[in-house]
Amino acid sequence: MTELERAIRKLRRKHTVSRVAYRYVSGRPLSGKAGHPYLSRGAGRLAGWQRQVIRFAVPTVGLVATVHPEPVGSLVGSAVLVAGYRLRRRLTMRRFNREYVTPTLAALAPAMGLQTGVRLHVDPSLGNLTPRLAKPLSPAETAVRAWYGERVEPVIRWLPERAQRAAWSVQRTARPVTSKLAAFRRPVDPDQGPRIELTADTPYLTKEQRQLVSSIIGSKIPVSDLVESWNQVGQRVRAVWTVRKRPPARVGVDQVAEHLPRLAEWEFYIGQGAGDRPVILSLRDDSPHIAVSAGSGAGKSVLAELVAVQVLARGGRVVILDRKGSHRWALGLAGVDYCTRPEQMHDALVKLAALADERNTLALHEPEDWNPGARVLVIAEELNATIGQLVNFWAEVRSNGDPKRSPAVSALADLLFMGRSAKVNVLAIAQMLTARAIGGPEARENFGIRCLARYTANNWKMLVPEAAMPRASRTLGRWQVVIGGQATEVQVAYLSATEARALACPRSSGTSEVSGLSSPAGDFLTLRQAIDGGVIPWKLDAAKKRLQRKVGKVPAPRGKSGNADLYARADLVRWAGSESDERISQ
């Protein structure tokens, strides 16, 4: 028997009537080829179950058409419309894959050292991938589409729109019942969305290979601002690129008023992050000082205003060093010391350093969680220019025997090193926060919270080299807040001057719980300083006799300033008021 006869006999045995009938009924290819899965699409065009449906549906429709031709005609028309829609979608996806997926796979396979086993899924809704494939329309096509949109499409969409509205009405009616079923639903991954997904039949890819794959994906598929994640656990390597979630475009006073009552005294709300999540800064856990670096017009003063308003609303004090008048909303507010001249800034910084030193000295004799008093926020605007003005002012007024370095600059450095326990916090603002602008590189390291906007690559590398630099946003009020090397994109809340003043002074009396820096030594005074500042109404000898005789609510000493005792301002005020109350009662 020849080879040809053997092949013919083998072919006849393979394609017997029973075998072909079995393949037809089971959904297998009639040719008998293997490797065609039943549930998923394999090398063939259709899955096994899809072929099965078609093979049973076509003869059934033909049989019914001979008995009932009218309903079958409408059914066939609907099937033709569905088939036309699917065909159009298939042609669009075919062009999409030919433009993006196929060339990318051809570039990826050699990069990973694989010729097969690389699968790539690109969501058509990503960016403007699909609109880029659109061809310009001719005037005739434009006219036809306009006529279709005005005359035909409203008629076609009338019934689906009514059905959708009816479905929404049913959902609203059934909401009391369906809401209780939420406890039985499995949680859905909130990050599921448009993505690029790559699967490779290899257990591991090196760092260089992953970088090359990311570079190819970024160059072949024109979608910007993607976040990638790799999973190499198991027999396959899986990589996913998703669109970075962005904060809302605007955050205002409503969000600030909502979050402010929920925060601790050391926590500050600054805006909304990705996924509309609130972003909270902690001056106790994150860092006692905040560095703000941004270009002109990026909203540096808005961010400082937001923090200052929350300090004032809790009864704290705000000291503003501002030569150009960026915080006019704070003029005249209780608890605010607005310094615009170099001599005012000089005196304020020296007094603040003395206050911080007093509080730290007293903290040595108190429990660990002792509260030294109201929080003091120092807003240093435009430090690049302010430091120079302080240096020049000291050079003009310095006399023989005075230190060469400006005491104000030294005081600012001292505040940065001892501000946490004293509850004196510095918010430093500069277009470029160099080491020279803040008093040295070691002083700049005290800023654990660093906020940047409209930054350059040079500025980012100087301030936060440990964090990956995202692309700078053009949205007004969009900041990158870096804490511990982790950058968080934030839309900072915007407050108008009226809104800021209303939030800063919630008390009906309109007065602050603390006084300004007009006193010589801050919150803790000697008897002489209290008399000079008008805190107590007696002369020094009379005050000492009252202390010896324990007249009224005598204050307890809280520390030492040389040989003199220090008393808390609140205790001295209470002492002076108690004696006047006793006289009235008598």
Coordinates of C-alpha atoms in Angstrom, one line a residue, residues 102-532:
T102 CA 1.1 44.6 17.8
P103 CA 4.1 47.0 17.4
T104 CA 4.6 47.1 21.2
L105 CA 4.6 43.4 21.5
A106 CA 7.1 43.2 18.7
A107 CA 9.4 45.5 20.7
L108 CA 8.8 43.9 24.0
A109 CA 9.5 40.2 23.2
P110 CA 13.2 40.7 22.4
A111 CA 13.7 43.0 25.4
M112 CA 12.4 40.3 27.7
G113 CA 14.3 37.5 25.9
L114 CA 11.0 35.8 25.0
Q115 CA 9.6 35.1 21.5
T116 CA 6.3 33.8 22.7
G117 CA 4.2 33.9 25.9
V118 CA 3.9 37.7 26.1
R119 CA 0.4 39.1 26.3
L120 CA -0.5 42.8 26.4
H121 CA -3.9 44.5 27.1
V122 CA -4.4 48.2 26.4
D123 CA -7.6 49.8 27.5
P124 CA -9.0 51.9 24.6
S125 CA -10.4 54.5 27.0
L126 CA -6.9 55.4 28.2
G127 CA -6.0 59.0 27.4
N128 CA -6.7 60.0 23.8
L129 CA -5.5 56.7 22.2
T130 CA -8.8 56.1 20.3
P131 CA -9.3 59.7 19.2
R132 CA -5.8 59.7 17.7
L133 CA -7.0 57.1 15.3
A134 CA -9.9 59.2 14.0
K135 CA -9.5 60.4 10.4
P136 CA -10.7 63.9 9.4
L137 CA -14.2 64.0 7.9
S138 CA -15.0 65.4 4.5
P139 CA -17.7 68.1 4.2
A140 CA -20.2 65.5 3.0
E141 CA -19.5 63.2 5.9
T142 CA -19.9 66.1 8.3
A143 CA -23.2 67.0 6.8
V144 CA -24.5 63.4 6.9
R145 CA -23.5 63.0 10.6
A146 CA -25.1 66.3 11.5
W147 CA -28.4 65.3 9.8
Y148 CA -28.2 61.9 11.5
G149 CA -27.7 63.4 14.9
E150 CA -30.6 65.8 14.5
R151 CA -33.2 63.5 12.8
V152 CA -32.4 59.9 13.3
E153 CA -30.5 59.5 16.6
P154 CA -33.2 61.1 18.8
V155 CA -35.8 58.6 17.5
I156 CA -33.4 55.6 18.0
R157 CA -32.5 56.7 21.5
W158 CA -36.0 57.5 22.7
L159 CA -36.9 54.0 23.8
P160 CA -33.5 53.2 25.4
E161 CA -33.6 56.4 27.4
R162 CA -37.1 55.7 28.7
A163 CA -36.0 52.2 29.7
Q164 CA -33.0 53.6 31.5
R165 CA -35.1 56.1 33.4
A166 CA -37.5 53.4 34.4
A167 CA -34.6 51.3 35.6
W168 CA -33.3 54.2 37.7
S169 CA -36.8 54.7 39.2
V170 CA -37.0 51.0 40.2
Q171 CA -33.5 51.3 41.7
R172 CA -34.5 54.3 43.8
T173 CA -37.7 52.5 45.0
A174 CA -35.8 49.3 45.9
R175 CA -32.9 51.2 47.6
P176 CA -34.1 50.6 51.2
V177 CA -33.9 46.8 50.5
T178 CA -30.8 46.7 48.3
S179 CA -28.8 48.9 50.7
K180 CA -29.1 46.1 53.3
L181 CA -27.7 43.6 50.9
A182 CA -24.4 45.6 50.7
A183 CA -23.2 43.5 53.7
F184 CA -23.1 40.4 51.5
R185 CA -21.3 42.0 48.5
R186 CA -17.6 41.3 48.1
P187 CA -15.4 44.4 48.2
V188 CA -14.3 45.8 44.9
D189 CA -10.8 47.0 44.3
P190 CA -11.1 50.8 44.0
D191 CA -8.0 50.9 41.8
Q192 CA -9.6 48.9 39.0
G193 CA -10.0 51.1 36.0
P194 CA -8.5 51.8 32.6
R195 CA -5.0 50.2 32.5
I196 CA -2.3 48.7 30.5
E197 CA -1.6 45.1 31.6
L198 CA 1.3 42.9 30.6
T199 CA 1.7 39.2 31.3
A200 CA 4.9 37.3 30.5
D201 CA 5.4 33.5 30.7
T202 CA 8.6 33.8 32.7
P203 CA 9.2 33.6 36.4
Y204 CA 11.5 36.6 36.7
L205 CA 12.7 39.8 35.0
T206 CA 15.8 41.7 36.1
K207 CA 15.7 45.4 37.1
E208 CA 17.3 46.4 33.8
Q209 CA 14.7 44.4 31.8
R210 CA 11.8 46.0 33.8
Q211 CA 13.2 49.4 33.1
L212 CA 13.5 48.6 29.4
V213 CA 9.9 47.3 29.3
S214 CA 8.7 50.5 31.1
S215 CA 10.6 52.6 28.6
I216 CA 9.1 50.7 25.6
I217 CA 5.6 51.0 27.0
G218 CA 6.0 54.8 27.6
S219 CA 7.3 55.4 24.1
K220 CA 5.0 53.1 22.1
I221 CA 1.7 53.9 23.9
P222 CA 1.3 57.7 24.2
V223 CA -0.4 58.0 27.6
S224 CA 1.2 60.3 30.2
D225 CA 1.3 60.2 34.0
L226 CA 1.1 56.5 34.5
V227 CA 1.8 54.6 37.7
E228 CA 3.4 51.2 37.3
S229 CA 3.4 48.1 39.5
W230 CA 5.1 44.8 39.1
N231 CA 4.2 41.4 40.5
Q232 CA 6.8 38.6 40.1
V233 CA 5.3 36.1 42.5
G234 CA 4.4 32.8 40.8
Q235 CA 5.2 31.4 37.4
R236 CA 4.4 34.5 35.5
V237 CA 5.4 38.2 35.6
R238 CA 2.6 40.7 35.6
A239 CA 2.9 44.4 35.2
V240 CA 0.1 47.0 35.4
W241 CA 0.2 50.6 34.4
T242 CA -2.7 52.7 35.7
V243 CA -3.5 56.4 35.3
R244 CA -2.4 58.4 38.4
K245 CA -5.4 59.5 40.5
R246 CA -5.6 63.2 40.8
P247 CA -6.9 65.4 43.6
P248 CA -10.0 67.5 43.0
A249 CA -9.6 70.7 41.0
R250 CA -10.8 73.0 43.9
V251 CA -11.0 72.8 47.6
G252 CA -12.6 75.5 49.7
V253 CA -13.9 76.7 53.1
D254 CA -16.5 74.0 53.3
Q255 CA -13.9 71.2 53.5
V256 CA -11.8 73.2 56.0
A257 CA -14.8 73.8 58.3
E258 CA -15.8 70.1 58.0
H259 CA -12.4 68.7 59.0
L260 CA -11.2 71.3 61.5
P261 CA -13.4 70.1 64.5
R262 CA -12.1 66.5 64.1
L263 CA -8.4 67.3 64.4
A264 CA -6.1 67.3 67.4
E265 CA -4.4 70.5 68.5
W266 CA -1.2 69.6 66.6
E267 CA -2.9 68.4 63.4
F268 CA -3.6 70.7 60.4
Y269 CA -5.8 70.1 57.4
I270 CA -4.3 71.5 54.2
G271 CA -6.4 70.0 51.4
Q272 CA -7.5 67.0 49.5
G273 CA -5.3 64.3 47.9
A274 CA -5.8 61.6 45.4
G275 CA -9.2 59.9 45.6
D276 CA -10.5 63.0 47.4
R277 CA -8.8 61.9 50.6
P278 CA -8.0 64.6 53.2
V279 CA -4.3 65.4 53.8
I280 CA -3.4 66.1 57.4
L281 CA 0.0 67.4 58.7
S282 CA 1.1 66.7 62.2
L283 CA 3.5 69.2 63.9
R284 CA 4.1 66.6 66.6
D285 CA 4.6 63.4 64.6
D286 CA 5.7 64.5 61.1
S287 CA 7.8 67.6 61.9
P288 CA 7.6 70.8 64.0
H289 CA 8.5 73.0 61.1
I290 CA 7.3 73.4 57.5
A291 CA 9.3 74.4 54.4
V292 CA 7.4 76.0 51.5
S293 CA 9.2 76.4 48.2
A294 CA 7.5 77.5 45.0
G295 CA 7.7 79.9 42.2
S296 CA 5.9 83.3 42.2
G297 CA 2.1 83.0 42.1
A298 CA 2.0 79.4 43.1
G299 CA 0.0 80.0 46.3
K300 CA 2.7 80.1 49.0
S301 CA 0.8 82.7 51.1
V302 CA -2.5 80.7 50.6
L303 CA -0.9 77.6 52.2
A304 CA 0.6 79.7 55.1
E305 CA -2.8 81.4 55.6
L306 CA -4.5 78.0 55.9
V307 CA -2.2 76.8 58.6
A308 CA -2.3 80.2 60.5
V309 CA -6.1 80.2 60.5
Q310 CA -6.2 76.9 62.2
V311 CA -3.6 78.0 64.8
L312 CA -5.7 81.1 65.6
A313 CA -9.0 79.2 65.7
R314 CA -7.5 77.1 68.6
G315 CA -6.4 80.1 70.6
G316 CA -2.8 80.2 69.4
R317 CA -0.6 83.0 68.3
V318 CA 0.8 83.9 64.8
V319 CA 3.8 86.0 64.2
I320 CA 4.2 87.1 60.5
L321 CA 7.5 88.4 59.1
D322 CA 6.4 89.9 55.9
R323 CA 7.9 92.8 54.1
K324 CA 5.6 92.9 51.1
G325 CA 2.2 92.5 52.8
S326 CA 1.0 89.2 51.5
H327 CA -1.2 88.5 54.6
R328 CA -3.5 91.5 54.7
W329 CA -6.3 89.2 55.9
A330 CA -4.5 89.0 59.3
L331 CA -4.3 92.8 59.9
G332 CA -6.0 93.7 63.2
L333 CA -6.7 90.1 64.3
A334 CA -6.2 89.3 67.9
G335 CA -3.3 87.0 68.4
V336 CA -1.5 88.2 65.3
D337 CA 1.8 90.1 65.4
Y338 CA 2.4 91.5 61.9
C339 CA 6.1 92.6 61.4
T340 CA 6.8 94.5 58.2
R341 CA 10.0 96.4 59.1
P342 CA 13.5 94.8 59.7
E343 CA 13.6 96.2 63.2
Q344 CA 10.2 94.7 64.0
M345 CA 11.3 91.3 62.6
H346 CA 14.5 91.5 64.6
D347 CA 12.8 92.1 67.9
A348 CA 10.1 89.5 67.3
L349 CA 12.6 86.7 66.5
V350 CA 14.7 87.6 69.6
K351 CA 11.7 87.5 71.8
L352 CA 10.4 84.2 70.3
A353 CA 13.8 82.6 70.9
A354 CA 13.6 83.8 74.6
L355 CA 10.1 82.4 74.8
A356 CA 11.1 79.0 73.4
D357 CA 14.1 78.9 75.8
E358 CA 11.8 79.7 78.8
R359 CA 9.4 77.0 77.8
N360 CA 12.1 74.4 77.3
T361 CA 13.6 75.3 80.7
L362 CA 10.3 74.9 82.5
A363 CA 9.6 71.6 80.6
L364 CA 12.6 70.0 82.4
H365 CA 10.7 70.1 85.7
E366 CA 7.3 69.1 84.3
P367 CA 5.8 65.7 83.2
E368 CA 6.5 64.6 79.7
D369 CA 3.1 65.5 78.3
W370 CA 3.2 69.0 80.0
N371 CA 1.6 71.7 77.9
P372 CA 3.9 74.8 77.8
G373 CA 1.1 77.1 76.6
A374 CA -0.5 78.3 73.4
R375 CA 1.1 77.3 70.1
V376 CA 3.0 80.0 68.3
L377 CA 3.4 79.9 64.5
V378 CA 6.1 82.0 62.9
I379 CA 5.5 82.7 59.2
A380 CA 8.7 83.8 57.6
E381 CA 7.8 85.2 54.1
E382 CA 10.3 85.4 51.3
L383 CA 13.3 84.2 53.3
N384 CA 15.7 84.8 50.4
A385 CA 15.2 88.5 50.9
T386 CA 14.2 88.6 54.7
I387 CA 17.5 87.1 55.8
G388 CA 19.5 89.7 53.9
Q389 CA 17.4 92.5 55.4
L390 CA 18.0 91.3 58.9
V391 CA 21.8 91.0 58.2
N392 CA 21.9 94.5 56.8
F393 CA 19.8 96.0 59.7
W394 CA 22.2 94.4 62.3
A395 CA 25.2 95.8 60.4
E396 CA 23.8 99.3 60.7
V397 CA 22.8 99.2 64.4
R398 CA 25.6 97.0 65.7
S399 CA 28.0 98.7 68.1
N400 CA 31.4 97.7 69.4
G401 CA 31.2 94.6 71.5
D402 CA 28.1 93.2 69.8
P403 CA 28.3 89.9 68.1
K404 CA 29.0 90.0 64.3
R405 CA 26.2 87.6 63.4
S406 CA 22.7 89.0 63.5
P407 CA 20.9 87.9 66.8
A408 CA 17.7 87.6 64.7
V409 CA 19.3 85.1 62.4
S410 CA 20.7 83.2 65.3
A411 CA 17.3 83.3 67.0
L412 CA 15.7 81.8 63.9
A413 CA 18.2 79.0 63.9
D414 CA 17.6 78.4 67.6
L415 CA 13.8 78.1 67.0
L416 CA 14.4 75.5 64.3
F417 CA 16.4 73.4 66.8
M418 CA 14.2 73.6 69.8
G419 CA 10.7 74.4 68.5
R420 CA 9.0 71.0 69.0
S421 CA 8.8 70.9 72.9
A422 CA 8.3 74.6 73.1
K423 CA 5.3 74.6 70.7
V424 CA 7.0 77.3 68.6
N425 CA 6.7 76.3 64.9
V426 CA 8.3 77.9 61.9
L427 CA 6.7 78.0 58.4
A428 CA 9.5 79.2 56.1
I429 CA 8.6 80.4 52.7
A430 CA 11.0 81.0 49.8
Q431 CA 11.1 80.7 46.0
M432 CA 14.2 78.6 46.4
L433 CA 15.0 77.5 50.0
T434 CA 18.7 77.4 49.8
A435 CA 20.9 76.7 52.9
R436 CA 22.0 80.3 52.9
A437 CA 18.4 81.5 53.0
I438 CA 17.7 79.6 56.2
G439 CA 20.9 80.0 58.0
G440 CA 22.9 76.9 57.0
P441 CA 22.4 73.3 55.8
E442 CA 22.0 71.9 59.3
A443 CA 19.2 74.3 60.0
R444 CA 17.4 73.3 56.8
E445 CA 17.4 69.7 57.9
N446 CA 15.0 70.5 60.7
F447 CA 12.2 70.9 58.1
G448 CA 10.7 67.4 58.0
I449 CA 7.6 68.7 56.0
R450 CA 8.5 70.2 52.6
C451 CA 5.9 71.6 50.2
L452 CA 6.8 72.3 46.6
A453 CA 4.8 73.7 43.6
R454 CA 5.8 74.9 40.2
Y455 CA 9.3 73.5 41.0
T456 CA 12.2 72.9 38.7
A457 CA 14.3 69.8 38.6
N458 CA 17.2 71.7 40.3
N459 CA 14.9 72.9 43.1
W460 CA 13.5 69.4 43.6
K461 CA 16.9 67.7 43.7
M462 CA 18.1 70.3 46.2
L463 CA 15.2 70.0 48.7
V464 CA 13.9 66.4 48.3
P465 CA 16.5 64.3 46.4
E466 CA 15.3 61.1 48.2
A467 CA 11.8 61.3 46.5
A468 CA 11.0 60.6 42.9
M469 CA 10.1 63.8 41.1
P470 CA 6.6 63.8 39.5
R471 CA 5.7 66.2 36.7
A472 CA 4.9 69.7 38.0
S473 CA 1.2 70.5 37.6
R474 CA -0.2 73.7 36.1
T475 CA -3.3 73.6 38.2
L476 CA -3.3 76.5 40.7
G477 CA -3.1 75.3 44.2
R478 CA -1.7 71.9 43.3
W479 CA 1.3 71.0 45.6
Q480 CA 3.6 68.1 46.3
V481 CA 4.0 67.5 50.1
V482 CA 7.0 65.4 50.9
I483 CA 7.3 63.7 54.3
G484 CA 9.9 61.0 54.8
G485 CA 10.8 60.7 51.2
Q486 CA 7.2 60.1 50.2
A487 CA 5.6 62.7 47.9
T488 CA 1.8 63.3 48.1
E489 CA -0.1 65.4 45.6
V490 CA -2.5 67.8 47.3
Q491 CA -5.0 70.4 46.1
V492 CA -4.6 73.0 48.9
A493 CA -7.8 74.6 50.2
Y494 CA -8.3 78.2 49.2
L495 CA -9.7 80.7 51.6
S496 CA -10.7 84.2 50.8
A497 CA -9.8 87.0 53.2
T498 CA -13.4 87.1 54.7
E499 CA -13.5 83.3 55.1
A500 CA -10.0 83.3 56.7
R501 CA -11.0 86.0 59.3
A502 CA -14.3 84.2 60.1
L503 CA -12.5 80.9 60.8
A504 CA -9.6 82.5 62.7
C505 CA -12.0 84.3 65.1
P506 CA -14.8 81.8 66.0
R507 CA -15.3 83.3 69.5
S508 CA -18.0 85.9 69.7
S509 CA -15.8 88.2 71.8
G510 CA -13.3 88.4 68.9
T511 CA -10.3 88.3 71.3
S512 CA -7.5 85.8 71.4
E513 CA -6.7 83.7 74.5
V514 CA -3.1 84.9 74.4
S515 CA -1.7 88.4 74.0
G516 CA 0.8 89.5 71.4
L517 CA 4.6 89.9 71.7
S518 CA 4.3 93.4 73.2
S519 CA 5.4 92.0 76.6
P520 CA 9.2 91.9 77.2
A521 CA 9.5 88.2 77.8
G522 CA 6.4 86.4 76.4
D523 CA 4.2 84.0 78.5
F524 CA 6.6 83.7 81.5
L525 CA 7.5 86.9 83.4
T526 CA 9.4 88.1 86.4
L527 CA 7.7 90.4 88.8
R528 CA 9.5 93.4 87.4
Q529 CA 8.6 92.5 83.8
A530 CA 5.0 92.0 84.8
I531 CA 4.9 95.4 86.4
D532 CA 6.6 97.1 83.4

